[in-house]
Amino acid sequence: MTLDKVKMLEYCNEFSKNTLMETLKIEYIDAGEGFLVAKMPVNSAVHQPMGLLHGGASVALAESVGSAASHFFINDKEQEVRGIEISANHLKSIREGVVYGTARIIHKGRTLHLWEIKVTDEAGNLISLCKLTNMVLTKEKNKN
């Protein structure tokens, strides 16, 4: 795979418009062979009632970055990606700042992709460790 980092990031940020990723202010910021990084601000919009980053927001970041990363291994004119399983261990809390989701490919099969996503704070502390399985599907032809 030939990597054009700028085009990859533009593509990810463009398809995030008018979605949950835009609502959560997730921004794709780095990419390379086998990895993709996004960031998300931590503020009251993503807090749980105790004023901490909501675990669901961490999982949304993880699934967003892992699913986006799978797009770089498929033919998006003929195939599409669906997340079929995600697990998360929340290890540390954070009240404010920025968290980063870094997805790294563990297994790249023809129909399944397995990703490890580390959610870290600005100091590099591990906030959540997630695992995402994506299925690669053939797009259905338009039925008229």
PDB file of C-alpha atoms in Angstrom:
ATOM      1  CA  MET A   1       0.000   0.000   0.000  1.00  0.00           C
ATOM      2  CA  THR A   2       1.329   3.396  -0.961  1.00  0.00           C
ATOM      3  CA  LEU A   3       0.707   5.842   1.842  1.00  0.00           C
ATOM      4  CA  ASP A   4      -0.181   9.476   1.229  1.00  0.00           C
ATOM      5  CA  LYS A   5      -0.536  10.760   4.774  1.00  0.00           C
ATOM      6  CA  VAL A   6      -2.045  14.119   3.811  1.00  0.00           C
ATOM      7  CA  LYS A   7      -4.721  12.536   1.594  1.00  0.00           C
ATOM      8  CA  MET A   8      -5.506   9.914   4.248  1.00  0.00           C
ATOM      9  CA  LEU A   9      -6.063  12.532   6.928  1.00  0.00           C
ATOM     10  CA  GLU A  10      -8.099  14.765   4.600  1.00  0.00           C
ATOM     11  CA  TYR A  11     -10.274  11.769   3.668  1.00  0.00           C
ATOM     12  CA  CYS A  12     -10.889  10.811   7.310  1.00  0.00           C
ATOM     13  CA  ASN A  13     -11.670  14.328   8.425  1.00  0.00           C
ATOM     14  CA  GLU A  14     -13.960  14.902   5.426  1.00  0.00           C
ATOM     15  CA  PHE A  15     -16.080  11.763   5.924  1.00  0.00           C
ATOM     16  CA  SER A  16     -16.503  12.681   9.602  1.00  0.00           C
ATOM     17  CA  LYS A  17     -18.603  15.738   8.807  1.00  0.00           C
ATOM     18  CA  ASN A  18     -22.194  15.603  10.098  1.00  0.00           C
ATOM     19  CA  THR A  19     -21.488  12.477  12.162  1.00  0.00           C
ATOM     20  CA  LEU A  20     -20.819  11.506  15.770  1.00  0.00           C
ATOM     21  CA  MET A  21     -17.119  12.156  15.111  1.00  0.00           C
ATOM     22  CA  GLU A  22     -17.887  15.804  14.368  1.00  0.00           C
ATOM     23  CA  THR A  23     -20.165  16.034  17.427  1.00  0.00           C
ATOM     24  CA  LEU A  24     -17.338  14.715  19.645  1.00  0.00           C
ATOM     25  CA  LYS A  25     -14.810  16.955  17.831  1.00  0.00           C
ATOM     26  CA  ILE A  26     -12.675  13.963  16.830  1.00  0.00           C
ATOM     27  CA  GLU A  27      -9.903  15.019  14.452  1.00  0.00           C
ATOM     28  CA  TYR A  28      -7.558  12.677  12.565  1.00  0.00           C
ATOM     29  CA  ILE A  29      -4.025  13.980  12.985  1.00  0.00           C
ATOM     30  CA  ASP A  30      -1.437  11.336  12.000  1.00  0.00           C
ATOM     31  CA  ALA A  31      -1.173   8.249   9.834  1.00  0.00           C
ATOM     32  CA  GLY A  32       1.441   5.763   8.704  1.00  0.00           C
ATOM     33  CA  GLU A  33       1.884   2.186   7.577  1.00  0.00           C
ATOM     34  CA  GLY A  34      -0.504   0.187   9.768  1.00  0.00           C
ATOM     35  CA  PHE A  35      -1.629   2.982  12.105  1.00  0.00           C
ATOM     36  CA  LEU A  36      -3.938   5.987  12.385  1.00  0.00           C
ATOM     37  CA  VAL A  37      -4.177   8.611  15.159  1.00  0.00           C
ATOM     38  CA  ALA A  38      -7.093  10.848  16.124  1.00  0.00           C
ATOM     39  CA  LYS A  39      -7.580  13.272  18.981  1.00  0.00           C
ATOM     40  CA  MET A  40     -10.630  14.314  20.989  1.00  0.00           C
ATOM     41  CA  PRO A  41     -11.013  17.140  23.522  1.00  0.00           C
ATOM     42  CA  VAL A  42     -12.044  16.196  27.048  1.00  0.00           C
ATOM     43  CA  ASN A  43     -14.586  18.635  28.467  1.00  0.00           C
ATOM     44  CA  SER A  44     -18.130  18.578  29.821  1.00  0.00           C
ATOM     45  CA  ALA A  45     -19.490  17.426  26.442  1.00  0.00           C
ATOM     46  CA  VAL A  46     -17.812  14.010  26.934  1.00  0.00           C
ATOM     47  CA  HIS A  47     -18.019  13.765  30.741  1.00  0.00           C
ATOM     48  CA  GLN A  48     -20.040  11.321  32.795  1.00  0.00           C
ATOM     49  CA  PRO A  49     -21.894  12.757  35.828  1.00  0.00           C
ATOM     50  CA  MET A  50     -18.796  12.620  38.073  1.00  0.00           C
ATOM     51  CA  GLY A  51     -16.936  15.031  35.762  1.00  0.00           C
ATOM     52  CA  LEU A  52     -14.661  12.392  34.206  1.00  0.00           C
ATOM     53  CA  LEU A  53     -14.239  11.281  30.599  1.00  0.00           C
ATOM     54  CA  HIS A  54     -17.139   8.939  29.856  1.00  0.00           C
ATOM     55  CA  GLY A  55     -16.043   5.414  28.936  1.00  0.00           C
ATOM     56  CA  GLY A  56     -18.486   5.497  26.025  1.00  0.00           C
ATOM     57  CA  ALA A  57     -16.737   8.553  24.604  1.00  0.00           C
ATOM     58  CA  SER A  58     -13.390   6.706  24.813  1.00  0.00           C
ATOM     59  CA  VAL A  59     -14.956   3.757  23.004  1.00  0.00           C
ATOM     60  CA  ALA A  60     -16.460   6.073  20.371  1.00  0.00           C
ATOM     61  CA  LEU A  61     -12.986   7.514  19.745  1.00  0.00           C
ATOM     62  CA  ALA A  62     -11.483   4.021  19.548  1.00  0.00           C
ATOM     63  CA  GLU A  63     -14.112   2.653  17.166  1.00  0.00           C
ATOM     64  CA  SER A  64     -13.933   5.764  15.010  1.00  0.00           C
ATOM     65  CA  VAL A  65     -10.180   5.613  14.539  1.00  0.00           C
ATOM     66  CA  GLY A  66     -10.070   1.830  14.115  1.00  0.00           C
ATOM     67  CA  SER A  67     -12.892   1.801  11.588  1.00  0.00           C
ATOM     68  CA  ALA A  68     -11.396   4.691   9.637  1.00  0.00           C
ATOM     69  CA  ALA A  69      -8.038   2.919   9.551  1.00  0.00           C
ATOM     70  CA  SER A  70      -9.609  -0.170   7.933  1.00  0.00           C
ATOM     71  CA  HIS A  71     -10.655   1.980   4.964  1.00  0.00           C
ATOM     72  CA  PHE A  72      -7.039   2.170   3.859  1.00  0.00           C
ATOM     73  CA  PHE A  73      -6.912  -1.578   3.281  1.00  0.00           C
ATOM     74  CA  ILE A  74     -10.058  -1.881   1.160  1.00  0.00           C
ATOM     75  CA  ASN A  75     -11.350  -0.811  -2.240  1.00  0.00           C
ATOM     76  CA  ASP A  76     -13.985   1.661  -1.044  1.00  0.00           C
ATOM     77  CA  LYS A  77     -15.787   1.608  -4.393  1.00  0.00           C
ATOM     78  CA  GLU A  78     -16.543  -2.114  -3.986  1.00  0.00           C
ATOM     79  CA  GLN A  79     -16.202  -2.743  -0.238  1.00  0.00           C
ATOM     80  CA  GLU A  80     -17.275  -1.248   3.073  1.00  0.00           C
ATOM     81  CA  VAL A  81     -16.298  -1.714   6.710  1.00  0.00           C
ATOM     82  CA  ARG A  82     -18.487  -2.653   9.667  1.00  0.00           C
ATOM     83  CA  GLY A  83     -17.316  -2.820  13.258  1.00  0.00           C
ATOM     84  CA  ILE A  84     -18.553  -6.121  14.667  1.00  0.00           C
ATOM     85  CA  GLU A  85     -16.963  -6.220  18.119  1.00  0.00           C
ATOM     86  CA  ILE A  86     -15.208  -3.794  20.424  1.00  0.00           C
ATOM     87  CA  SER A  87     -13.891  -4.262  23.936  1.00  0.00           C
ATOM     88  CA  ALA A  88     -12.372  -1.701  26.238  1.00  0.00           C
ATOM     89  CA  ASN A  89     -10.494  -1.625  29.508  1.00  0.00           C
ATOM     90  CA  HIS A  90     -10.602   1.794  31.158  1.00  0.00           C
ATOM     91  CA  LEU A  91      -7.426   2.133  33.198  1.00  0.00           C
ATOM     92  CA  LYS A  92      -7.122   5.793  34.166  1.00  0.00           C
ATOM     93  CA  SER A  93      -9.499   8.733  34.402  1.00  0.00           C
ATOM     94  CA  ILE A  94      -9.128  12.231  32.995  1.00  0.00           C
ATOM     95  CA  ARG A  95     -11.173  15.385  33.577  1.00  0.00           C
ATOM     96  CA  GLU A  96      -9.874  17.795  30.949  1.00  0.00           C
ATOM     97  CA  GLY A  97      -7.379  18.154  28.140  1.00  0.00           C
ATOM     98  CA  VAL A  98      -7.080  16.008  25.043  1.00  0.00           C
ATOM     99  CA  VAL A  99      -7.031  12.269  24.497  1.00  0.00           C
ATOM    100  CA  TYR A 100      -5.461  10.522  21.525  1.00  0.00           C
ATOM    101  CA  GLY A 101      -6.631   7.288  19.946  1.00  0.00           C
ATOM    102  CA  THR A 102      -3.920   5.350  18.138  1.00  0.00           C
ATOM    103  CA  ALA A 103      -5.106   2.360  16.121  1.00  0.00           C
ATOM    104  CA  ARG A 104      -2.516  -0.241  15.124  1.00  0.00           C
ATOM    105  CA  ILE A 105      -3.325  -3.202  12.933  1.00  0.00           C
ATOM    106  CA  ILE A 106      -2.930  -6.606  14.577  1.00  0.00           C
ATOM    107  CA  HIS A 107      -4.436  -8.761  11.823  1.00  0.00           C
ATOM    108  CA  LYS A 108      -5.261  -7.723   8.255  1.00  0.00           C
ATOM    109  CA  GLY A 109      -7.263 -10.489   6.626  1.00  0.00           C
ATOM    110  CA  ARG A 110      -9.337 -10.452   3.480  1.00  0.00           C
ATOM    111  CA  THR A 111     -12.615 -10.145   5.405  1.00  0.00           C
ATOM    112  CA  LEU A 112     -11.574  -9.318   9.001  1.00  0.00           C
ATOM    113  CA  HIS A 113      -9.331  -6.633  10.439  1.00  0.00           C
ATOM    114  CA  LEU A 114      -8.280  -6.673  14.091  1.00  0.00           C
ATOM    115  CA  TRP A 115      -7.070  -3.419  15.660  1.00  0.00           C
ATOM    116  CA  GLU A 116      -5.557  -2.453  18.983  1.00  0.00           C
ATOM    117  CA  ILE A 117      -6.443   1.097  19.948  1.00  0.00           C
ATOM    118  CA  LYS A 118      -4.677   2.865  22.784  1.00  0.00           C
ATOM    119  CA  VAL A 119      -6.381   5.946  24.185  1.00  0.00           C
ATOM    120  CA  THR A 120      -3.782   8.128  25.904  1.00  0.00           C
ATOM    121  CA  ASP A 121      -3.650  11.563  27.486  1.00  0.00           C
ATOM    122  CA  GLU A 122      -1.332  14.408  26.500  1.00  0.00           C
ATOM    123  CA  ALA A 123       1.446  12.989  28.716  1.00  0.00           C
ATOM    124  CA  GLY A 124       1.189   9.565  27.067  1.00  0.00           C
ATOM    125  CA  ASN A 125      -0.568   7.897  30.016  1.00  0.00           C
ATOM    126  CA  LEU A 126      -2.784   4.986  28.980  1.00  0.00           C
ATOM    127  CA  ILE A 127      -6.435   5.887  29.620  1.00  0.00           C
ATOM    128  CA  SER A 128      -8.136   2.968  27.822  1.00  0.00           C
ATOM    129  CA  LEU A 129      -6.983  -0.086  25.908  1.00  0.00           C
ATOM    130  CA  CYS A 130      -9.409  -1.238  23.232  1.00  0.00           C
ATOM    131  CA  LYS A 131      -9.641  -4.021  20.695  1.00  0.00           C
ATOM    132  CA  LEU A 132     -11.806  -3.668  17.588  1.00  0.00           C
ATOM    133  CA  THR A 133     -12.786  -6.267  15.002  1.00  0.00           C
ATOM    134  CA  ASN A 134     -13.994  -4.965  11.640  1.00  0.00           C
ATOM    135  CA  MET A 135     -15.667  -7.000   8.925  1.00  0.00           C
ATOM    136  CA  VAL A 136     -15.020  -6.144   5.280  1.00  0.00           C
ATOM    137  CA  LEU A 137     -18.204  -6.493   3.207  1.00  0.00           C
ATOM    138  CA  THR A 138     -18.866  -6.325  -0.519  1.00  0.00           C
ATOM    139  CA  LYS A 139     -21.118  -3.390  -1.321  1.00  0.00           C
ATOM    140  CA  GLU A 140     -24.496  -4.394  -2.653  1.00  0.00           C
ATOM    141  CA  LYS A 141     -25.336  -3.233  -6.164  1.00  0.00           C
ATOM    142  CA  ASN A 142     -28.216  -0.753  -6.378  1.00  0.00           C
ATOM    143  CA  LYS A 143     -31.500  -2.634  -6.479  1.00  0.00           C
ATOM    144  CA  ASN A 144     -34.085  -0.956  -8.713  1.00  0.00           C
TER     145      ASN A 144
END
